[in-house]
Amino acid sequence: PALIQEMNNHIAETGAEREPWVWILEVIMNEIAAKAYPYPWRVDTLDGEEVLYIRTAHIMHHLATKSGLKPIYDGLPVKSDRVLKRQIKDCGVVLSERADPTINGQRVGHMVALSLSKLAEYGLYLSDSNYPEG
């Protein structure tokens, strides 16, 4: 019984690590850190909270089309940006579902604003040195 309790506790503690949206965002944040994410994104503040503006359609397209990430995409149970958006929304990470920030001097629509502090609760971090200007 003690072993079963210990296993159940471990599963409860690591449950979020098993969620597909966590895997997906971890890969994308690594791509951003490596400067290998070609789509618009931005870190800014929204209602006094630091957020990552990003488009879920771009996330899924990047995973599906970049050759090195294709095996990861193929193994994911989530293939749709709508499902990804619903999962991150259900976990309380989304501060705004419809954001249109200015990135590199241009308005970019259909983005979500993800709370960086909420992402940190799931062990997801973005390096400060990778924040774009503009």
The first five atom37 places (N, CA, C, CB, O) and aatype in JSON, in Angstrom:
{
  "aatype": [14, 0, 10, 9, 5, 6, 12, 2, 2, 8, 9, 0, 6, 16, 7, 0, 6, 1, 6, 14, 17, 19, 17, 9, 10, 6, 19, 9, 12, 2, 6, 9, 0, 0, 11, 0, 18, 14, 18, 14, 17, 1, 19, 3, 16, 10, 3, 7, 6, 6, 19, 10, 18, 9, 1, 16, 0, 8, 9, 12, 8, 8, 10, 0, 16, 11, 15, 7, 10, 11, 14, 9, 18, 3, 7, 10, 14, 19, 11, 15, 3, 1, 19, 10, 11, 1, 5, 9, 11, 3, 4, 7, 19, 19, 10, 15, 6, 1, 0, 3, 14, 16, 9, 2, 7, 5, 1, 19, 7, 8, 12, 19, 0, 10, 15, 10, 15, 11, 10, 0, 6, 18, 7, 10, 18, 10, 15, 3, 15, 2, 18, 14, 6, 7],
  "atom_mask": [
    [1, 1, 1, 1, 1],
    [1, 1, 1, 1, 1],
    [1, 1, 1, 1, 1],
    [1, 1, 1, 1, 1],
    [1, 1, 1, 1, 1],
    [1, 1, 1, 1, 1],
    [1, 1, 1, 1, 1],
    [1, 1, 1, 1, 1],
    [1, 1, 1, 1, 1],
    [1, 1, 1, 1, 1],
    [1, 1, 1, 1, 1],
    [1, 1, 1, 1, 1],
    [1, 1, 1, 1, 1],
    [1, 1, 1, 1, 1],
    [1, 1, 1, 0, 1],
    [1, 1, 1, 1, 1],
    [1, 1, 1, 1, 1],
    [1, 1, 1, 1, 1],
    [1, 1, 1, 1, 1],
    [1, 1, 1, 1, 1],
    [1, 1, 1, 1, 1],
    [1, 1, 1, 1, 1],
    [1, 1, 1, 1, 1],
    [1, 1, 1, 1, 1],
    [1, 1, 1, 1, 1],
    [1, 1, 1, 1, 1],
    [1, 1, 1, 1, 1],
    [1, 1, 1, 1, 1],
    [1, 1, 1, 1, 1],
    [1, 1, 1, 1, 1],
    [1, 1, 1, 1, 1],
    [1, 1, 1, 1, 1],
    [1, 1, 1, 1, 1],
    [1, 1, 1, 1, 1],
    [1, 1, 1, 1, 1],
    [1, 1, 1, 1, 1],
    [1, 1, 1, 1, 1],
    [1, 1, 1, 1, 1],
    [1, 1, 1, 1, 1],
    [1, 1, 1, 1, 1],
    [1, 1, 1, 1, 1],
    [1, 1, 1, 1, 1],
    [1, 1, 1, 1, 1],
    [1, 1, 1, 1, 1],
    [1, 1, 1, 1, 1],
    [1, 1, 1, 1, 1],
    [1, 1, 1, 1, 1],
    [1, 1, 1, 0, 1],
    [1, 1, 1, 1, 1],
    [1, 1, 1, 1, 1],
    [1, 1, 1, 1, 1],
    [1, 1, 1, 1, 1],
    [1, 1, 1, 1, 1],
    [1, 1, 1, 1, 1],
    [1, 1, 1, 1, 1],
    [1, 1, 1, 1, 1],
    [1, 1, 1, 1, 1],
    [1, 1, 1, 1, 1],
    [1, 1, 1, 1, 1],
    [1, 1, 1, 1, 1],
    [1, 1, 1, 1, 1],
    [1, 1, 1, 1, 1],
    [1, 1, 1, 1, 1],
    [1, 1, 1, 1, 1],
    [1, 1, 1, 1, 1],
    [1, 1, 1, 1, 1],
    [1, 1, 1, 1, 1],
    [1, 1, 1, 0, 1],
    [1, 1, 1, 1, 1],
    [1, 1, 1, 1, 1],
    [1, 1, 1, 1, 1],
    [1, 1, 1, 1, 1],
    [1, 1, 1, 1, 1],
    [1, 1, 1, 1, 1],
    [1, 1, 1, 0, 1],
    [1, 1, 1, 1, 1],
    [1, 1, 1, 1, 1],
    [1, 1, 1, 1, 1],
    [1, 1, 1, 1, 1],
    [1, 1, 1, 1, 1],
    [1, 1, 1, 1, 1],
    [1, 1, 1, 1, 1],
    [1, 1, 1, 1, 1],
    [1, 1, 1, 1, 1],
    [1, 1, 1, 1, 1],
    [1, 1, 1, 1, 1],
    [1, 1, 1, 1, 1],
    [1, 1, 1, 1, 1],
    [1, 1, 1, 1, 1],
    [1, 1, 1, 1, 1],
    [1, 1, 1, 1, 1],
    [1, 1, 1, 0, 1],
    [1, 1, 1, 1, 1],
    [1, 1, 1, 1, 1],
    [1, 1, 1, 1, 1],
    [1, 1, 1, 1, 1],
    [1, 1, 1, 1, 1],
    [1, 1, 1, 1, 1],
    [1, 1, 1, 1, 1],
    [1, 1, 1, 1, 1],
    [1, 1, 1, 1, 1],
    [1, 1, 1, 1, 1],
    [1, 1, 1, 1, 1],
    [1, 1, 1, 1, 1],
    [1, 1, 1, 0, 1],
    [1, 1, 1, 1, 1],
    [1, 1, 1, 1, 1],
    [1, 1, 1, 1, 1],
    [1, 1, 1, 0, 1],
    [1, 1, 1, 1, 1],
    [1, 1, 1, 1, 1],
    [1, 1, 1, 1, 1],
    [1, 1, 1, 1, 1],
    [1, 1, 1, 1, 1],
    [1, 1, 1, 1, 1],
    [1, 1, 1, 1, 1],
    [1, 1, 1, 1, 1],
    [1, 1, 1, 1, 1],
    [1, 1, 1, 1, 1],
    [1, 1, 1, 1, 1],
    [1, 1, 1, 1, 1],
    [1, 1, 1, 1, 1],
    [1, 1, 1, 0, 1],
    [1, 1, 1, 1, 1],
    [1, 1, 1, 1, 1],
    [1, 1, 1, 1, 1],
    [1, 1, 1, 1, 1],
    [1, 1, 1, 1, 1],
    [1, 1, 1, 1, 1],
    [1, 1, 1, 1, 1],
    [1, 1, 1, 1, 1],
    [1, 1, 1, 1, 1],
    [1, 1, 1, 1, 1],
    [1, 1, 1, 0, 1]
  ],
  "atom_positions": [
    [[0.82, -1.2, 0.0], [0.0, 0.0, 0.0], [0.86, 1.27, 0.0], [-0.93, 0.0, 1.2], [0.5, 2.25, -0.65]],
    [[1.99, 1.25, 0.72], [2.85, 2.43, 0.75], [3.42, 2.7, -0.64], [3.99, 2.25, 1.78], [3.52, 3.86, -1.05]],
    [[3.8, 1.67, -1.35], [4.35, 1.82, -2.69], [3.3, 2.4, -3.64], [4.87, 0.47, -3.22], [3.6, 3.28, -4.45]],
    [[2.08, 1.89, -3.53], [1.0, 2.4, -4.39], [0.75, 3.87, -4.1], [-0.29, 1.57, -4.18], [0.57, 4.67, -5.02]],
    [[0.73, 4.24, -2.82], [0.53, 5.64, -2.44], [1.65, 6.52, -3.0], [0.46, 5.78, -0.91], [1.4, 7.61, -3.5]],
    [[2.88, 6.02, -2.89], [4.03, 6.77, -3.41], [3.92, 6.95, -4.92], [5.34, 6.05, -3.05], [4.19, 8.03, -5.43]],
    [[3.52, 5.9, -5.63], [3.36, 5.98, -7.08], [2.24, 6.97, -7.45], [3.04, 4.58, -7.67], [2.4, 7.78, -8.37]],
    [[1.13, 6.91, -6.72], [0.03, 7.84, -6.98], [0.45, 9.28, -6.74], [-1.18, 7.49, -6.11], [0.07, 10.17, -7.5]],
    [[1.23, 9.52, -5.68], [1.73, 10.86, -5.4], [2.62, 11.35, -6.53], [2.49, 10.9, -4.06], [2.52, 12.49, -6.96]],
    [[3.51, 10.47, -7.02], [4.41, 10.83, -8.11], [3.61, 11.17, -9.37], [5.41, 9.67, -8.4], [3.91, 12.15, -10.05]],
    [[2.61, 10.37, -9.67], [1.77, 10.63, -10.85], [1.07, 11.97, -10.71], [0.74, 9.5, -11.05], [1.0, 12.75, -11.66]],
    [[0.55, 12.25, -9.52], [-0.13, 13.53, -9.28], [0.83, 14.7, -9.46], [-0.75, 13.56, -7.87], [0.46, 15.72, -10.04]],
    [[2.06, 14.57, -8.96], [3.05, 15.64, -9.04], [3.54, 15.87, -10.46], [4.23, 15.34, -8.15], [3.85, 17.0, -10.84]],
    [[3.62, 14.82, -11.24], [4.18, 14.94, -12.59], [3.1, 14.93, -13.66], [5.16, 13.83, -12.86], [3.41, 14.85, -14.85]],
    [[1.84, 15.0, -13.27], [0.73, 14.94, -14.22], [0.83, 15.97, -15.33], [0.0, 0.0, 0.0], [0.6, 15.66, -16.49]],
    [[1.18, 17.2, -14.97], [1.26, 18.27, -15.97], [2.36, 17.98, -16.99], [1.51, 19.61, -15.3], [2.24, 18.37, -18.15]],
    [[3.42, 17.31, -16.56], [4.5, 17.01, -17.49], [4.04, 16.07, -18.6], [5.68, 16.39, -16.75], [4.65, 16.02, -19.66]],
    [[2.97, 15.34, -18.34], [2.47, 14.4, -19.33], [1.48, 15.04, -20.29], [1.81, 13.22, -18.64], [1.13, 14.44, -21.31]],
    [[1.03, 16.24, -19.99], [0.04, 16.88, -20.84], [0.69, 17.35, -22.14], [-0.61, 18.07, -20.11], [1.76, 17.97, -22.11]],
    [[0.06, 17.05, -23.27], [0.65, 17.4, -24.57], [0.99, 18.88, -24.71], [-0.28, 17.0, -25.68], [2.02, 19.2, -25.31]],
    [[0.17, 19.78, -24.19], [0.46, 21.21, -24.36], [1.77, 21.58, -23.69], [-0.68, 22.05, -23.79], [2.47, 22.48, -24.17]],
    [[2.12, 20.91, -22.58], [3.38, 21.21, -21.9], [4.55, 20.77, -22.78], [3.44, 20.49, -20.52], [5.54, 21.5, -22.92]],
    [[4.45, 19.59, -23.37], [5.51, 19.1, -24.27], [5.66, 20.07, -25.44], [5.19, 17.67, -24.79], [6.77, 20.45, -25.81]],
    [[4.53, 20.45, -26.02], [4.54, 21.31, -27.21], [5.2, 22.66, -26.89], [3.1, 21.53, -27.74], [6.08, 23.11, -27.63]],
    [[4.77, 23.3, -25.81], [5.34, 24.61, -25.48], [6.8, 24.5, -25.07], [4.54, 25.26, -24.36], [7.57, 25.43, -25.31]],
    [[7.18, 23.4, -24.45], [8.59, 23.21, -24.1], [9.45, 23.17, -25.37], [8.77, 21.91, -23.28], [10.51, 23.78, -25.42]],
    [[8.99, 22.44, -26.38], [9.72, 22.36, -27.64], [9.8, 23.75, -28.29], [9.05, 21.34, -28.6], [10.86, 24.16, -28.76]],
    [[8.67, 24.46, -28.32], [8.64, 25.77, -28.97], [9.51, 26.77, -28.22], [7.19, 26.29, -29.05], [10.19, 27.58, -28.86]],
    [[9.51, 26.73, -26.89], [10.38, 27.64, -26.13], [11.85, 27.33, -26.39], [10.07, 27.56, -24.62], [12.68, 28.23, -26.41]],
    [[12.17, 26.07, -26.57], [13.53, 25.69, -26.94], [13.87, 26.2, -28.34], [13.71, 24.15, -26.87], [15.0, 26.64, -28.58]],
    [[12.92, 26.13, -29.24], [13.12, 26.65, -30.6], [13.35, 28.17, -30.56], [11.91, 26.3, -31.5], [14.21, 28.69, -31.26]],
    [[12.57, 28.86, -29.74], [12.74, 30.31, -29.59], [14.13, 30.6, -29.02], [11.63, 30.91, -28.67], [14.82, 31.5, -29.51]],
    [[14.53, 29.86, -28.0], [15.85, 30.05, -27.37], [16.98, 29.82, -28.37], [16.02, 29.11, -26.16], [18.01, 30.49, -28.32]],
    [[16.77, 28.87, -29.28], [17.78, 28.55, -30.3], [17.68, 29.48, -31.51], [17.63, 27.1, -30.75], [18.42, 29.33, -32.49]],
    [[16.75, 30.44, -31.43], [16.49, 31.37, -32.54], [16.11, 30.61, -33.81], [17.72, 32.25, -32.8], [16.45, 31.02, -34.92]],
    [[15.39, 29.51, -33.63], [14.98, 28.66, -34.75], [13.47, 28.7, -34.98], [15.42, 27.22, -34.5], [12.93, 27.92, -35.77]],
    [[12.78, 29.62, -34.31], [11.33, 29.76, -34.48], [11.09, 30.97, -35.39], [10.59, 29.93, -33.08], [11.29, 32.11, -34.97]],
    [[10.65, 30.72, -36.64], [10.6, 31.79, -37.63], [9.36, 32.69, -37.58], [10.69, 31.21, -38.96], [9.29, 33.66, -38.33]],
    [[8.41, 32.39, -36.73], [7.15, 33.12, -36.72], [7.18, 34.26, -35.7], [5.99, 32.18, -36.41], [8.0, 34.26, -34.78]],
    [[6.28, 35.24, -35.87], [6.25, 36.35, -34.92], [5.85, 35.91, -33.51], [5.28, 37.43, -35.42], [4.98, 35.05, -33.33]],
    [[6.5, 36.5, -32.52], [6.17, 36.29, -31.11], [6.73, 37.48, -30.37], [6.75, 34.93, -30.55], [7.58, 38.2, -30.89]],
    [[6.26, 37.69, -29.18], [6.73, 38.84, -28.41], [6.46, 38.64, -26.93], [6.07, 40.14, -28.91], [5.44, 38.06, -26.56]],
    [[7.35, 39.12, -26.1], [7.13, 39.16, -24.66], [6.83, 40.61, -24.32], [8.37, 38.6, -23.85], [7.56, 41.52, -24.7]],
    [[5.74, 40.8, -23.58], [5.33, 42.15, -23.2], [4.49, 42.02, -21.93], [4.52, 42.87, -24.34], [4.41, 40.94, -21.35]],
    [[3.88, 43.11, -21.51], [3.01, 43.03, -20.34], [1.56, 43.24, -20.77], [3.41, 44.07, -19.27], [1.27, 43.98, -21.71]],
    [[0.67, 42.58, -20.07], [-0.77, 42.71, -20.28], [-1.4, 42.74, -18.9], [-1.35, 41.54, -21.16], [-1.26, 41.8, -18.12]],
    [[-2.09, 43.82, -18.6], [-2.71, 43.99, -17.28], [-1.69, 43.79, -16.16], [-3.87, 43.0, -17.1], [-2.0, 43.2, -15.12]],
    [[-0.47, 44.29, -16.37], [0.57, 44.23, -15.35], [1.27, 42.9, -15.23], [0.0, 0.0, 0.0], [2.11, 42.72, -14.34]],
    [[0.96, 41.96, -16.1], [1.6, 40.64, -16.05], [2.4, 40.4, -17.32], [0.54, 39.52, -15.85], [1.97, 40.76, -18.42]],
    [[3.57, 39.79, -17.16], [4.42, 39.49, -18.31], [3.82, 38.31, -19.09], [5.88, 39.18, -17.87], [3.49, 37.28, -18.52]],
    [[3.69, 38.5, -20.41], [3.08, 37.48, -21.25], [3.92, 37.2, -22.49], [1.67, 37.92, -21.67], [4.74, 38.02, -22.9]],
    [[3.7, 36.03, -23.05], [4.27, 35.65, -24.34], [3.13, 35.69, -25.34], [4.95, 34.22, -24.29], [2.17, 34.93, -25.23]],
    [[3.24, 36.58, -26.33], [2.27, 36.62, -27.41], [2.76, 35.65, -28.48], [2.09, 38.08, -27.99], [3.91, 35.74, -28.94]],
    [[1.9, 34.74, -28.87], [2.27, 33.73, -29.87], [0.99, 33.2, -30.51], [3.11, 32.56, -29.22], [-0.08, 33.27, -29.91]],
    [[1.09, 32.69, -31.72], [-0.07, 32.15, -32.42], [-0.01, 30.62, -32.4], [-0.14, 32.67, -33.89], [0.98, 30.02, -32.81]],
    [[-1.08, 30.0, -31.9], [-1.09, 28.54, -31.77], [-1.01, 27.85, -33.14], [-2.36, 28.08, -31.04], [-0.43, 26.77, -33.24]],
    [[-1.58, 28.45, -34.16], [-1.49, 27.85, -35.51], [-0.03, 27.79, -35.96], [-2.33, 28.66, -36.53], [0.38, 26.81, -36.59]],
    [[0.74, 28.82, -35.66], [2.17, 28.84, -36.02], [2.93, 27.76, -35.25], [2.79, 30.23, -35.76], [3.82, 27.11, -35.8]],
    [[2.59, 27.59, -33.98], [3.25, 26.57, -33.16], [3.09, 25.2, -33.8], [2.68, 26.56, -31.72], [4.06, 24.48, -34.02]],
    [[1.85, 24.84, -34.11], [1.59, 23.51, -34.66], [2.18, 23.36, -36.06], [0.08, 23.25, -34.7], [2.67, 22.29, -36.41]],
    [[2.13, 24.42, -36.85], [2.72, 24.36, -38.19], [4.23, 24.15, -38.11], [2.4, 25.65, -38.98], [4.79, 23.38, -38.88]],
    [[4.87, 24.83, -37.19], [6.33, 24.68, -37.02], [6.67, 23.24, -36.63], [6.85, 25.67, -35.93], [7.6, 22.65, -37.18]],
    [[5.92, 22.69, -35.7], [6.18, 21.3, -35.28], [5.96, 20.32, -36.43], [5.28, 20.93, -34.09], [6.71, 19.35, -36.59]],
    [[4.94, 20.57, -37.24], [4.58, 19.65, -38.31], [5.51, 19.73, -39.51], [3.17, 19.92, -38.77], [5.65, 18.76, -40.25]],
    [[6.16, 20.9, -39.7], [6.93, 21.08, -40.94], [8.44, 21.11, -40.78], [6.5, 22.33, -41.58], [9.16, 20.87, -41.75]],
    [[8.95, 21.39, -39.58], [10.41, 21.4, -39.42], [10.9, 19.96, -39.33], [10.83, 22.21, -38.15], [10.45, 19.2, -38.48]],
    [[11.82, 19.6, -40.2], [12.25, 18.2, -40.3], [12.71, 17.6, -38.98], [13.36, 18.09, -41.31], [12.36, 16.46, -38.68]],
    [[13.46, 18.32, -38.2], [13.94, 17.78, -36.93], [12.85, 17.59, -35.89], [0.0, 0.0, 0.0], [13.02, 16.81, -34.95]],
    [[11.73, 18.3, -36.06], [10.64, 18.2, -35.08], [9.51, 17.28, -35.55], [10.08, 19.58, -34.8], [8.61, 16.96, -34.77]],
    [[9.56, 16.88, -36.79], [8.49, 16.03, -37.35], [8.26, 14.76, -36.53], [8.83, 15.65, -38.8], [7.11, 14.4, -36.3]],
    [[9.32, 14.05, -36.09], [9.07, 12.85, -35.27], [8.36, 13.17, -33.94], [10.41, 12.15, -34.97], [7.55, 12.37, -33.46]],
    [[8.65, 14.33, -33.37], [7.96, 14.74, -32.14], [6.49, 14.99, -32.45], [8.62, 16.01, -31.53], [5.61, 14.54, -31.72]],
    [[6.24, 15.71, -33.54], [4.86, 16.01, -33.95], [4.09, 14.72, -34.21], [4.85, 16.91, -35.22], [2.95, 14.56, -33.77]],
    [[4.73, 13.79, -34.92], [4.06, 12.53, -35.25], [3.67, 11.76, -33.99], [4.96, 11.67, -36.12], [2.68, 11.03, -34.0]],
    [[4.44, 11.91, -32.93], [4.16, 11.2, -31.69], [3.19, 11.9, -30.76], [0.0, 0.0, 0.0], [2.81, 11.35, -29.73]],
    [[2.79, 13.11, -31.11], [1.88, 13.88, -30.25], [0.43, 13.45, -30.42], [2.02, 15.36, -30.53], [-0.01, 13.18, -31.54]],
    [[-0.32, 13.4, -29.34], [-1.75, 13.11, -29.46], [-2.53, 14.35, -29.94], [-2.3, 12.63, -28.11], [-3.69, 14.23, -30.33]],
    [[-1.9, 15.52, -29.9], [-2.55, 16.76, -30.33], [-1.96, 17.17, -31.68], [-2.36, 17.9, -29.27], [-0.75, 17.34, -31.81]],
    [[-2.82, 17.34, -32.68], [-2.36, 17.75, -34.0], [-2.99, 19.07, -34.44], [-2.67, 16.65, -35.03], [-2.6, 19.64, -35.46]],
    [[-3.95, 19.56, -33.68], [-4.71, 20.74, -34.06], [-4.4, 21.92, -33.15], [-6.21, 20.44, -34.03], [-4.25, 21.76, -31.94]],
    [[-4.3, 23.11, -33.75], [-4.04, 24.29, -32.92], [-5.25, 24.63, -32.06], [-3.67, 25.5, -33.8], [-5.1, 25.23, -31.0]],
    [[-6.45, 24.25, -32.49], [-7.64, 24.5, -31.66], [-7.61, 23.67, -30.39], [-8.92, 24.18, -32.46], [-7.97, 24.15, -29.31]],
    [[-7.17, 22.42, -30.51], [-7.06, 21.55, -29.33], [-5.97, 22.1, -28.41], [-6.75, 20.08, -29.73], [-6.15, 22.15, -27.19]],
    [[-4.83, 22.5, -28.98], [-3.75, 23.1, -28.2], [-4.26, 24.33, -27.44], [-2.56, 23.48, -29.1], [-4.03, 24.46, -26.24]],
    [[-4.96, 25.21, -28.15], [-5.47, 26.43, -27.53], [-6.45, 26.09, -26.4], [-6.17, 27.33, -28.58], [-6.41, 26.72, -25.34]],
    [[-7.31, 25.11, -26.61], [-8.27, 24.71, -25.58], [-7.54, 24.17, -24.35], [-9.25, 23.66, -26.12], [-7.91, 24.49, -23.22]],
    [[-6.5, 23.35, -24.56], [-5.75, 22.79, -23.44], [-5.05, 23.87, -22.62], [-4.73, 21.79, -23.95], [-5.11, 23.84, -21.39]],
    [[-4.4, 24.82, -23.28], [-3.69, 25.86, -22.53], [-4.69, 26.79, -21.84], [-2.75, 26.66, -23.46], [-4.41, 27.33, -20.77]],
    [[-5.85, 26.99, -22.47], [-6.89, 27.81, -21.86], [-7.44, 27.11, -20.61], [-8.04, 28.1, -22.87], [-7.63, 27.74, -19.57]],
    [[-7.7, 25.81, -20.72], [-8.24, 25.04, -19.6], [-7.29, 25.02, -18.41], [-8.54, 23.61, -20.04], [-7.73, 24.88, -17.27]],
    [[-6.0, 25.15, -18.66], [-5.01, 25.12, -17.58], [-4.76, 26.5, -16.98], [-3.7, 24.54, -18.09], [-3.94, 26.64, -16.07]],
    [[-5.44, 27.51, -17.48], [-5.31, 28.85, -16.91], [-4.06, 29.61, -17.31], [0.0, 0.0, 0.0], [-3.66, 30.55, -16.63]],
    [[-3.46, 29.21, -18.42], [-2.22, 29.85, -18.87], [-2.51, 31.04, -19.78], [-1.33, 28.83, -19.61], [-1.69, 31.95, -19.9]],
    [[-3.68, 31.05, -20.42], [-4.04, 32.09, -21.39], [-4.65, 33.3, -20.67], [-5.03, 31.53, -22.44], [-5.66, 33.18, -19.99]],
    [[-4.02, 34.47, -20.84], [-4.57, 35.71, -20.27], [-5.51, 36.39, -21.26], [-3.44, 36.67, -19.87], [-6.47, 37.05, -20.86]],
    [[-5.23, 36.22, -22.55], [-6.1, 36.79, -23.58], [-6.09, 35.84, -24.77], [-5.63, 38.22, -23.99], [-5.04, 35.42, -25.25]],
    [[-7.3, 35.52, -25.24], [-7.43, 34.6, -26.36], [-7.29, 35.29, -27.71], [-8.77, 33.9, -26.3], [-6.91, 34.66, -28.7]],
    [[-7.58, 36.57, -27.74], [-7.53, 37.32, -28.99], [-6.66, 38.55, -28.8], [-8.95, 37.73, -29.46], [-7.15, 39.62, -28.45]],
    [[-5.38, 38.41, -29.04], [-4.45, 39.52, -28.86], [-3.87, 39.92, -30.22], [-3.32, 39.14, -27.87], [-3.63, 39.07, -31.08]],
    [[-3.67, 41.21, -30.4], [-3.11, 41.75, -31.64], [-1.94, 42.69, -31.32], [-4.21, 42.5, -32.45], [-2.05, 43.9, -31.53]],
    [[-0.83, 42.14, -30.83], [0.3, 43.01, -30.48], [1.02, 43.54, -31.71], [1.29, 42.24, -29.6], [0.83, 43.04, -32.82]],
    [[1.83, 44.55, -31.5], [2.69, 45.07, -32.56], [4.05, 44.39, -32.42], [2.82, 46.65, -32.48], [4.69, 44.46, -31.37]],
    [[4.48, 43.74, -33.5], [5.76, 43.04, -33.51], [6.54, 43.53, -34.72], [5.56, 41.47, -33.55], [6.06, 43.46, -35.86]],
    [[7.74, 44.03, -34.48], [8.57, 44.6, -35.55], [7.82, 45.66, -36.33], [9.05, 43.49, -36.5], [7.91, 45.73, -37.56]],
    [[7.07, 46.49, -35.62], [6.38, 47.59, -36.26], [5.09, 47.23, -36.97], [0.0, 0.0, 0.0], [4.46, 48.1, -37.57]],
    [[4.68, 45.97, -36.92], [3.45, 45.56, -37.61], [2.48, 44.91, -36.62], [3.78, 44.58, -38.76], [2.89, 44.2, -35.7]],
    [[1.21, 45.18, -36.82], [0.17, 44.58, -35.99], [0.03, 43.12, -36.4], [-1.19, 45.35, -36.13], [-0.12, 42.82, -37.59]],
    [[0.08, 42.21, -35.43], [-0.06, 40.78, -35.72], [-1.3, 40.29, -34.99], [1.23, 39.97, -35.29], [-1.39, 40.39, -33.76]],
    [[-2.25, 39.75, -35.74], [-3.52, 39.33, -35.15], [-3.57, 37.86, -34.79], [0.0, 0.0, 0.0], [-2.66, 37.08, -35.08]],
    [[-4.67, 37.5, -34.16], [-4.98, 36.11, -33.83], [-3.94, 35.43, -32.95], [-5.15, 35.31, -35.09], [-3.65, 34.25, -33.11]],
    [[-3.38, 36.19, -32.03], [-2.4, 35.62, -31.12], [-3.04, 35.41, -29.75], [-1.15, 36.53, -31.01], [-4.07, 36.01, -29.44]],
    [[-2.41, 34.56, -28.96], [-2.83, 34.39, -27.57], [-1.76, 35.01, -26.69], [-3.06, 32.87, -27.21], [-0.58, 35.07, -27.06]],
    [[-2.18, 35.47, -25.53], [-1.24, 36.01, -24.54], [-1.12, 34.97, -23.43], [-1.72, 37.42, -23.98], [-2.07, 34.73, -22.69]],
    [[0.06, 34.35, -23.34], [0.3, 33.31, -22.33], [1.04, 33.91, -21.15], [1.11, 32.13, -22.93], [2.06, 34.58, -21.32]],
    [[0.53, 33.69, -19.96], [1.14, 34.2, -18.75], [2.47, 33.5, -18.49], [0.19, 34.03, -17.54], [2.51, 32.28, -18.34]],
    [[3.56, 34.27, -18.44], [4.87, 33.66, -18.19], [4.95, 33.11, -16.76], [5.99, 34.69, -18.41], [5.64, 32.11, -16.53]],
    [[4.26, 33.73, -15.81], [4.3, 33.21, -14.44], [3.53, 31.89, -14.34], [3.72, 34.24, -13.44], [3.94, 30.99, -13.61]],
    [[2.42, 31.78, -15.07], [1.66, 30.51, -15.07], [2.47, 29.43, -15.79], [0.27, 30.71, -15.77], [2.47, 28.27, -15.36]],
    [[3.14, 29.79, -16.88], [3.98, 28.81, -17.59], [5.08, 28.31, -16.67], [4.58, 29.44, -18.87], [5.43, 27.13, -16.7]],
    [[5.64, 29.21, -15.86], [6.71, 28.83, -14.93], [6.22, 27.8, -13.92], [7.24, 30.07, -14.19], [7.0, 26.95, -13.48]],
    [[4.95, 27.86, -13.55], [4.39, 26.87, -12.63], [4.44, 25.46, -13.23], [2.95, 27.24, -12.26], [4.44, 24.47, -12.5]],
    [[4.48, 25.39, -14.55], [4.58, 24.11, -15.25], [6.01, 23.8, -15.68], [3.67, 24.11, -16.48], [6.26, 22.86, -16.44]],
    [[6.95, 24.6, -15.19], [8.36, 24.36, -15.5], [8.77, 24.88, -16.86], [0.0, 0.0, 0.0], [9.79, 24.44, -17.41]],
    [[8.0, 25.8, -17.43], [8.29, 26.34, -18.75], [8.8, 27.77, -18.61], [7.03, 26.29, -19.66], [8.12, 28.63, -18.05]],
    [[10.01, 28.01, -19.13], [10.65, 29.33, -19.01], [11.18, 29.77, -20.36], [11.78, 29.3, -17.98], [11.56, 28.95, -21.19]],
    [[11.2, 31.08, -20.56], [11.77, 31.67, -21.75], [12.91, 32.56, -21.31], [10.7, 32.47, -22.56], [12.73, 33.4, -20.42]],
    [[14.06, 32.4, -21.9], [15.24, 33.18, -21.52], [15.05, 34.65, -21.85], [16.48, 32.64, -22.24], [14.62, 35.0, -22.95]],
    [[15.36, 35.53, -20.88], [15.24, 36.98, -21.09], [16.05, 37.46, -22.29], [15.69, 37.74, -19.84], [15.64, 38.41, -22.97]],
    [[17.17, 36.83, -22.55], [18.05, 37.29, -23.63], [17.44, 37.07, -25.01], [19.39, 36.57, -23.55], [17.94, 37.59, -26.0]],
    [[16.35, 36.31, -25.07], [15.73, 36.03, -26.37], [14.55, 36.93, -26.68], [15.28, 34.61, -26.42], [13.93, 36.77, -27.73]],
    [[14.23, 37.87, -25.8], [13.1, 38.74, -26.07], [13.44, 39.66, -27.23], [12.72, 39.56, -24.82], [14.46, 40.35, -27.18]],
    [[12.62, 39.68, -28.27], [12.91, 40.57, -29.39], [12.62, 42.02, -29.03], [12.08, 40.17, -30.62], [11.81, 42.31, -28.15]],
    [[13.31, 42.91, -29.71], [13.0, 44.34, -29.54], [11.72, 44.58, -30.34], [14.2, 45.29, -30.03], [11.47, 43.77, -31.23]],
    [[10.94, 45.53, -30.13], [9.87, 45.82, -31.07], [8.73, 44.95, -30.96], [0.0, 0.0, 0.0], [7.77, 45.11, -31.71]]
  ]
}
